[in-house]
mmCIF file of C-alpha atoms and ligand atoms in Angstrom:
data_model
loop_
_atom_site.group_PDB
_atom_site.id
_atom_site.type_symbol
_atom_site.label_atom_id
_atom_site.label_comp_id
_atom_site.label_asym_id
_atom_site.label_seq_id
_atom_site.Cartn_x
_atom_site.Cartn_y
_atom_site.Cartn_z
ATOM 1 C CA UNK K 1 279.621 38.539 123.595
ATOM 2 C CA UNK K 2 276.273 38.587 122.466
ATOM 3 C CA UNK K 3 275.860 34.785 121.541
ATOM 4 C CA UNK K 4 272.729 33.026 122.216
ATOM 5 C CA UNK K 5 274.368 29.547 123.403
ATOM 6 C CA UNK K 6 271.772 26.235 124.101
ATOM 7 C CA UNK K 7 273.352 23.187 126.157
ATOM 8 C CA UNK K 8 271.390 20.059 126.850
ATOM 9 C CA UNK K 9 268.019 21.967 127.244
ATOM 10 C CA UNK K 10 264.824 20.490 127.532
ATOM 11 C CA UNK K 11 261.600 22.008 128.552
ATOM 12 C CA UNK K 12 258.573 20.226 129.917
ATOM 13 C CA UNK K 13 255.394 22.258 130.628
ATOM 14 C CA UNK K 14 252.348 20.562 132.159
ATOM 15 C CA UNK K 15 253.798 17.672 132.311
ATOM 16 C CA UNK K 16 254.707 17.270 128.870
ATOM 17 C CA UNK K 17 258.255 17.359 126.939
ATOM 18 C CA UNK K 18 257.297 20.673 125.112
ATOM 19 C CA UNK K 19 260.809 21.348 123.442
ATOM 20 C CA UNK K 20 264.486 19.985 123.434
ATOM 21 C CA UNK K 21 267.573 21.239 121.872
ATOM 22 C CA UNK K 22 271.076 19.438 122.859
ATOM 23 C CA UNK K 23 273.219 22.369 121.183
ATOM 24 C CA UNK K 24 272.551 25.185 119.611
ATOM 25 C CA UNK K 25 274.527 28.503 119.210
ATOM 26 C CA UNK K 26 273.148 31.529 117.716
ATOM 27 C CA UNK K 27 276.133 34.182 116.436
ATOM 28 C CA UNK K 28 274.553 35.199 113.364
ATOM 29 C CA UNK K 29 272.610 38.878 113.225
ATOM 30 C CA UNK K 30 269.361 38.288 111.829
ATOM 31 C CA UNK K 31 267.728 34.895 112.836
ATOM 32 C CA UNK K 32 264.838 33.568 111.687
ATOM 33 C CA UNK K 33 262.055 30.941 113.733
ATOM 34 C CA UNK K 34 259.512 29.341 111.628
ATOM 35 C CA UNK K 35 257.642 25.859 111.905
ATOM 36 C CA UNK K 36 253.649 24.809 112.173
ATOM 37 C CA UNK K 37 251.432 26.164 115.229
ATOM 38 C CA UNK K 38 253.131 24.696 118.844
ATOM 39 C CA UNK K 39 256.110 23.440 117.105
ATOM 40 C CA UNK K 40 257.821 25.465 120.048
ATOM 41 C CA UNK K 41 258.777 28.949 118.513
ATOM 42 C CA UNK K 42 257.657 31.239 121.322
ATOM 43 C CA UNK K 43 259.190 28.578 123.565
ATOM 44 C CA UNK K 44 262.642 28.667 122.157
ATOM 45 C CA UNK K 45 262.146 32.939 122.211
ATOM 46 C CA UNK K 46 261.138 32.937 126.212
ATOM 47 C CA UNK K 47 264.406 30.758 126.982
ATOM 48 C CA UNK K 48 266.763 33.308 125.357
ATOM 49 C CA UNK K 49 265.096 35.926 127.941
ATOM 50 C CA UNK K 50 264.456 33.657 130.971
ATOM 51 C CA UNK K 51 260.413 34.431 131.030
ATOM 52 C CA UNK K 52 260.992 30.158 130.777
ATOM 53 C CA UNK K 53 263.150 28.595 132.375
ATOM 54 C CA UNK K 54 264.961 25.288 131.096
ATOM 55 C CA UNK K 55 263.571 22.285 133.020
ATOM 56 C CA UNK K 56 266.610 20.821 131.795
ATOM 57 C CA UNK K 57 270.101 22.052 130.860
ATOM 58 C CA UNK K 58 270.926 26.004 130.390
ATOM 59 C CA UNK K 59 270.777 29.070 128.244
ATOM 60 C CA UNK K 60 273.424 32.044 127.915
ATOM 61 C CA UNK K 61 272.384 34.937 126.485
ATOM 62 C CA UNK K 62 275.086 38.153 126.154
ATOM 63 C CA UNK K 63 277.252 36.013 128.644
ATOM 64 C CA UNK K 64 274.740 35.974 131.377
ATOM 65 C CA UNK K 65 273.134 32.380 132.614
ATOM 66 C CA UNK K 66 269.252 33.137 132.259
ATOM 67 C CA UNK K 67 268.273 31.121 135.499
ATOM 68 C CA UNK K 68 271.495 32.962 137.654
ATOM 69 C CA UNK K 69 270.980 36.315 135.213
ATOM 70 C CA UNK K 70 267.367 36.536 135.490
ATOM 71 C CA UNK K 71 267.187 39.818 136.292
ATOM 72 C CA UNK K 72 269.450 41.525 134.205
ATOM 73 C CA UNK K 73 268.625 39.730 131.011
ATOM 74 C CA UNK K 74 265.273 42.569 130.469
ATOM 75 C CA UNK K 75 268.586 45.942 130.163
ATOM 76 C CA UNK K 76 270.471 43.217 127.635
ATOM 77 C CA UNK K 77 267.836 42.051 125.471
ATOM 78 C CA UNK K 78 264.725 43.270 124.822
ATOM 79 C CA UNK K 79 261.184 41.392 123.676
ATOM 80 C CA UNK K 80 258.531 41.811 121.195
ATOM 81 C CA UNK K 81 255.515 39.222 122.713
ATOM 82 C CA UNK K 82 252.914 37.314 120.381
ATOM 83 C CA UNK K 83 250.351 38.914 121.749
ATOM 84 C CA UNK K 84 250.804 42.265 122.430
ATOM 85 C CA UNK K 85 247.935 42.365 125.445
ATOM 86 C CA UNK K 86 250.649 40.859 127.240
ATOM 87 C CA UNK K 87 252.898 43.264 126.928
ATOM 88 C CA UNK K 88 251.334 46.736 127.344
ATOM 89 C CA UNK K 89 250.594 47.510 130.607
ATOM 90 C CA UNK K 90 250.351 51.639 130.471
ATOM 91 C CA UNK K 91 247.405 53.459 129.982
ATOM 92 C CA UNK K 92 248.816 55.608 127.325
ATOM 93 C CA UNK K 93 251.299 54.946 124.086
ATOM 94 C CA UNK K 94 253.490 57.812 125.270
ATOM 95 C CA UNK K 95 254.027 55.951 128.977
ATOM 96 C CA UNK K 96 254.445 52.864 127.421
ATOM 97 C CA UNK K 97 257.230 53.717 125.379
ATOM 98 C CA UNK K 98 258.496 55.796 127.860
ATOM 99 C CA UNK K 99 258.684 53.735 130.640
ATOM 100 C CA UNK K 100 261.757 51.888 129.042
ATOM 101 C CA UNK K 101 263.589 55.342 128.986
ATOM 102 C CA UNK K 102 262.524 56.223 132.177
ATOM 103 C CA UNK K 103 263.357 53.142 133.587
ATOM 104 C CA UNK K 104 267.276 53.358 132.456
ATOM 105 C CA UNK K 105 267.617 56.825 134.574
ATOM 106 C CA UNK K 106 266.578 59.300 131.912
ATOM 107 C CA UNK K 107 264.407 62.082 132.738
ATOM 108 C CA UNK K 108 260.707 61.598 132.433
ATOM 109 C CA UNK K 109 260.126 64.940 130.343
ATOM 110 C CA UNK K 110 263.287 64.166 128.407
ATOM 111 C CA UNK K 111 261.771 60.696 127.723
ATOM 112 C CA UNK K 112 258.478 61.885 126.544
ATOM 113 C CA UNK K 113 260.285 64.009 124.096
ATOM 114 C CA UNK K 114 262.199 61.564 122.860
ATOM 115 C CA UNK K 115 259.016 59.297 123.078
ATOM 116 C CA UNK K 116 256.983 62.338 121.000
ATOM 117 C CA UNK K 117 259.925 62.545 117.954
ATOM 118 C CA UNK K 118 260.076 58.814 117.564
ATOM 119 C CA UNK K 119 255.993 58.963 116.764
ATOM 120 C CA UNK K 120 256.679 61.974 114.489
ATOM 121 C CA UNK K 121 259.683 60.314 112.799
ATOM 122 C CA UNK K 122 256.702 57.078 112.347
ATOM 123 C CA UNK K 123 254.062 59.523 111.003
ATOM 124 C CA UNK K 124 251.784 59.107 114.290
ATOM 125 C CA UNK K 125 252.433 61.452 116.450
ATOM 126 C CA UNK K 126 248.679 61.551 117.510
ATOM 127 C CA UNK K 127 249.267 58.284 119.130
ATOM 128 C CA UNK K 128 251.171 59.621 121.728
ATOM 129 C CA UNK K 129 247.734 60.336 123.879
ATOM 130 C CA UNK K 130 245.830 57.616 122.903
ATOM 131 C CA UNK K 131 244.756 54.918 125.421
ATOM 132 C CA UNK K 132 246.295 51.367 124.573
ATOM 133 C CA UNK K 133 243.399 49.935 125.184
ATOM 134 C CA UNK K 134 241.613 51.680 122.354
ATOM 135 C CA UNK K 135 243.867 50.677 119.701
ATOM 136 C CA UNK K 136 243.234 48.262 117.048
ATOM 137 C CA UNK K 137 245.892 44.978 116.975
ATOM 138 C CA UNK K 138 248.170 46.114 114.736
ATOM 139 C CA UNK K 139 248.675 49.821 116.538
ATOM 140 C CA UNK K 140 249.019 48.063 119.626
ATOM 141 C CA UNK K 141 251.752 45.685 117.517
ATOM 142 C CA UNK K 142 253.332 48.756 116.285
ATOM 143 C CA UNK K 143 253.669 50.179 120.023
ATOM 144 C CA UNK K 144 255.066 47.108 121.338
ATOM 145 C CA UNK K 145 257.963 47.133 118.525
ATOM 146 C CA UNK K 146 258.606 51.022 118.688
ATOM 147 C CA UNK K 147 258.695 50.424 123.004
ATOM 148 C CA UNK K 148 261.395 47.746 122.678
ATOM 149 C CA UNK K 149 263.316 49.607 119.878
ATOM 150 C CA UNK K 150 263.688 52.952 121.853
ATOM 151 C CA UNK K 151 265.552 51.178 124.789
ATOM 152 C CA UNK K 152 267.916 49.533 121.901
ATOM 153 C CA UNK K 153 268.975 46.129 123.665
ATOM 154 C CA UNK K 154 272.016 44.527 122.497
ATOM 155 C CA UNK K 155 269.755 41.466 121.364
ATOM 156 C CA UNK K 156 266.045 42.167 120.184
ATOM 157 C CA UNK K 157 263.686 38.469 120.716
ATOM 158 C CA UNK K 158 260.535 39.359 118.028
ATOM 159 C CA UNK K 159 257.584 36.609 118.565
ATOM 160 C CA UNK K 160 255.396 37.350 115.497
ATOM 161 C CA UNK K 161 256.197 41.234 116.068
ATOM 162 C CA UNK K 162 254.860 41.750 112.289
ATOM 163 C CA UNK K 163 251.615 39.471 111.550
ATOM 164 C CA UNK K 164 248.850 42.063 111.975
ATOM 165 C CA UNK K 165 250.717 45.182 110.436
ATOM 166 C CA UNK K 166 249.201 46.813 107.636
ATOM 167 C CA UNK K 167 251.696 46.548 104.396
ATOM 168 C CA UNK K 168 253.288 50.280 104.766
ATOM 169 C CA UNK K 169 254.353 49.818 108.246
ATOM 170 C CA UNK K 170 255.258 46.243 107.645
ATOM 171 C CA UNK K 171 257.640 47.197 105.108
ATOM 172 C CA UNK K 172 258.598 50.126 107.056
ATOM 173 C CA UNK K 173 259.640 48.288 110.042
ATOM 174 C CA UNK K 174 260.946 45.506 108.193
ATOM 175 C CA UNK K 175 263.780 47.782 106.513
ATOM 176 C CA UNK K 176 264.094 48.656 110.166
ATOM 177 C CA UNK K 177 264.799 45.791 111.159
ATOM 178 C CA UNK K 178 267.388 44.700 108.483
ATOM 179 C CA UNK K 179 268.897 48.205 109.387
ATOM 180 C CA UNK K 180 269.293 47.809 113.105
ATOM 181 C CA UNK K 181 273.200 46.752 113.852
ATOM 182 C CA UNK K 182 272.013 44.342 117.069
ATOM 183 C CA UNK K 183 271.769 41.060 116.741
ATOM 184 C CA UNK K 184 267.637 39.955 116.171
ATOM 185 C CA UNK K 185 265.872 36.692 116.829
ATOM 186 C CA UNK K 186 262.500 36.464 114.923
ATOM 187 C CA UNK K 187 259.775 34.061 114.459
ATOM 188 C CA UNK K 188 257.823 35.294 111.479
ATOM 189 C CA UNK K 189 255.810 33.889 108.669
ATOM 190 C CA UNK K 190 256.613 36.371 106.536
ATOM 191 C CA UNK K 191 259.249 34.890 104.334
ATOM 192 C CA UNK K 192 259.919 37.932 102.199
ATOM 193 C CA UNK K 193 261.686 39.151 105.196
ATOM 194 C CA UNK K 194 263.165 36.234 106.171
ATOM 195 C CA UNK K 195 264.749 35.277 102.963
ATOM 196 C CA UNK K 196 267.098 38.137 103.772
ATOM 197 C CA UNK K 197 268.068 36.464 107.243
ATOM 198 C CA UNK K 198 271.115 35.067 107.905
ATOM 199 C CA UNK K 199 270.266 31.781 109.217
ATOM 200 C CA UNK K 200 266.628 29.962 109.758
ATOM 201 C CA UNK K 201 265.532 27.664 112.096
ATOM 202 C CA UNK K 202 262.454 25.172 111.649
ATOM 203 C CA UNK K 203 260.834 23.788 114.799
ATOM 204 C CA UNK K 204 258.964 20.667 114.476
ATOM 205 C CA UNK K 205 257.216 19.587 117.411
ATOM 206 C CA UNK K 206 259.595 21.069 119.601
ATOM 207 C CA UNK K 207 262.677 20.013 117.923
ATOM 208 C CA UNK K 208 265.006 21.600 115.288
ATOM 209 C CA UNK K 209 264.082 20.172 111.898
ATOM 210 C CA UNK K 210 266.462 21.990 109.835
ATOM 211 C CA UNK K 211 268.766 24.857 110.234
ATOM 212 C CA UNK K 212 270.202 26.470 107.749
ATOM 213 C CA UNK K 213 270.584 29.143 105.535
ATOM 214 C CA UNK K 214 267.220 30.985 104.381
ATOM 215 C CA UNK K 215 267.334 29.707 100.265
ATOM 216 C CA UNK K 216 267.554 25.880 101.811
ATOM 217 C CA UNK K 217 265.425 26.124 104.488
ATOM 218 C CA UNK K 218 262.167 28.358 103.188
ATOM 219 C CA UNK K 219 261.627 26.000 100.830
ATOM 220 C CA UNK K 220 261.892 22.705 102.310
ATOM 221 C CA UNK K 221 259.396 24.193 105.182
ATOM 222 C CA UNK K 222 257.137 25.150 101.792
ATOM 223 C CA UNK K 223 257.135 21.943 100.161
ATOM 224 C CA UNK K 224 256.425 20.018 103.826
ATOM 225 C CA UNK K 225 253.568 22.593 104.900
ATOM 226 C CA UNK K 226 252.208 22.104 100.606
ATOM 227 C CA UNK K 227 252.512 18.252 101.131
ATOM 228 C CA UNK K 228 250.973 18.403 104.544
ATOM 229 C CA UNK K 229 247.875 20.149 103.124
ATOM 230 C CA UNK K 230 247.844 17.998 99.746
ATOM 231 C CA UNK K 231 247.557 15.061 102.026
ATOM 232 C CA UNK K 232 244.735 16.451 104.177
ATOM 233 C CA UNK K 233 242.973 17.324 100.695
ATOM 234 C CA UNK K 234 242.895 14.121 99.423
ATOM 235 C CA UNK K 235 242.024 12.069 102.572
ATOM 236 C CA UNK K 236 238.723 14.231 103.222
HETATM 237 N N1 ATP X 301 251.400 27.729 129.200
HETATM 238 C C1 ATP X 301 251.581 26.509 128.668
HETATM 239 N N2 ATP X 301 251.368 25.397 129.389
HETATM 240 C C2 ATP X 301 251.536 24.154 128.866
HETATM 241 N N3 ATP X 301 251.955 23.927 127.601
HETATM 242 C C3 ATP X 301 252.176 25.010 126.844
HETATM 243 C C4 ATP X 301 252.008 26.354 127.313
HETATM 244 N N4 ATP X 301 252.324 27.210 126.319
HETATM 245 C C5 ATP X 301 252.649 26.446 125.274
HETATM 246 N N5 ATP X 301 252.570 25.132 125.578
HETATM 247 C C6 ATP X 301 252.842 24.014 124.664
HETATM 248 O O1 ATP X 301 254.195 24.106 124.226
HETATM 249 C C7 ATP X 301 254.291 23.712 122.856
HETATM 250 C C8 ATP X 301 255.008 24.795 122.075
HETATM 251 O O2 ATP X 301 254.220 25.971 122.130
HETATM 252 P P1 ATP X 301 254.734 27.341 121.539
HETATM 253 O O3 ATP X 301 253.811 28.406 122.049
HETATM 254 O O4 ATP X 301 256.180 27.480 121.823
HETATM 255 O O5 ATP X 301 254.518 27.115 119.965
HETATM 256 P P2 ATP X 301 254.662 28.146 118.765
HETATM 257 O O6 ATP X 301 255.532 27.497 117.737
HETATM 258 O O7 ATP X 301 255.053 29.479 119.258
HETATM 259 O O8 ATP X 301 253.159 28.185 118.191
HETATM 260 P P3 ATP X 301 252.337 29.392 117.477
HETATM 261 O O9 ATP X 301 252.742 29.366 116.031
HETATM 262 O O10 ATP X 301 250.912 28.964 117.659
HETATM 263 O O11 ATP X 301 252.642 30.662 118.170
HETATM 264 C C9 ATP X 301 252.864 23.425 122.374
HETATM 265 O O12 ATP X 301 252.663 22.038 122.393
HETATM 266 C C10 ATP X 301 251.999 24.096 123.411
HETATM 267 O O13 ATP X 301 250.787 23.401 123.574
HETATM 268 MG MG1 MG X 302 254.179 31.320 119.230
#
């Protein structure tokens, strides 16, 4: 059941047509979301969790309708954000990542245990008392992944969940993520990972381009972006 299914959607936002995708279903495990700065990436992400809702049309995500589902969607599939000032909201690393424990019944001293071993298991358990706010981009990255992870949705949305990790931890959580046995939805620019995806999408000004497996469409996205540039070299 948990199929990410498109029908007929279109999105406008401030009064323009920001993205539209007639049919789309996502069955695969590891899914991949590339394509040029507001191609519509993060938009396509916040319709498979109903933080947008489809001006147009509908989403189903795990079986539930994201505009009748709304609120259940967050306990089915959980959401790494672009920016992850958006998505910590807990004075301390330990309450952040506990919160998603906490919040599905458990014990709050059995959740900062668990909360404490998952930072030892990661090699930073001095995090655990650190305010988010004094973190550097990538810890607070790092947080935001580890915080969705604990909770372990049946479907995990990543918006850029990797771009300011340092290479060990990128590496790290990449194996992670290849690992996990959910199904995962990623926009990334980091193709090393994505060549190992399943399927890849590329967005082009809020449509899908090409979609496909990961040795057909890395490459075409390449030689476009390479083109793209080449061109903008030689007219300046
Ligand atoms: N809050 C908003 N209000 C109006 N338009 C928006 C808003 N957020 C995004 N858009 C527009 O929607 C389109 C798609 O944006 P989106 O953020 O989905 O792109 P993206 O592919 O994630 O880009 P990036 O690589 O920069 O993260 C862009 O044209 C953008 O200007
Ligand atoms: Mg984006």
């Amino acid at each position: 059941m948990s199929a990410i299914i498109f029908e007929q959607v279109s999105v406008r936002r401030a009064g323009r047509p920001v993205l539209a995708v007639p049919a789309l279903r996502l069955d695969e495990q590891r899914v991949g979301l590339i394509g040029d700065n507001g191609s519509g990436k993060s938009t396509l992400l916040r319709l498979m969790n109903g933080l947008l809702l489809p001006t147009h049309g509908q989403v189903t995500v795990a079986g539930l309708e994201t505009v009748r589902h709304r609120k259940q969607l967050p306990a089915a599939v959980g959401f790494v954000f672009q920016n992850p000032d958006h998505q910590l909201i807990f004075p301390t690393v330990g309450e952040e990542i506990a919160f998603g424990l906490t919040e599905r019944g458990l014990p709050t001293a059995q959740a900062r245990r668990q909360v404490s071993a998952l930072l030892e298991r990661h090699g930073c358990a001095e995090l655990a008392d650190r305010n988010v706010n004094e973190l550097s981009g990538g810890q607070k990255q790092f947080v935001c992944i580890l915080a969705m992870l604990v909770t372990e949705p049946s479907i995990l949305l990543m918006d850029e969940p990797l771009s300011s990790l340092d290479l060990p931890t990128r590496l790290r959580l990449s194996r992670r993520v290849m690992a996990l046995t959910q199904q995962v939805v990623m926009a990334s620019h980091d193709f090393e990972l994505l060549r190992e995806f399943d399927r890849v999408l590329w967005l082009d000004d809020g449509r899908i381009r090409l979609d496909g497996r990961p040795a057909d469409v890395l490459p075409a996205y390449r030689e476009h972006a390479a083109l793209a540039a080449a061109g903008e070299v030689a007219a300046s």
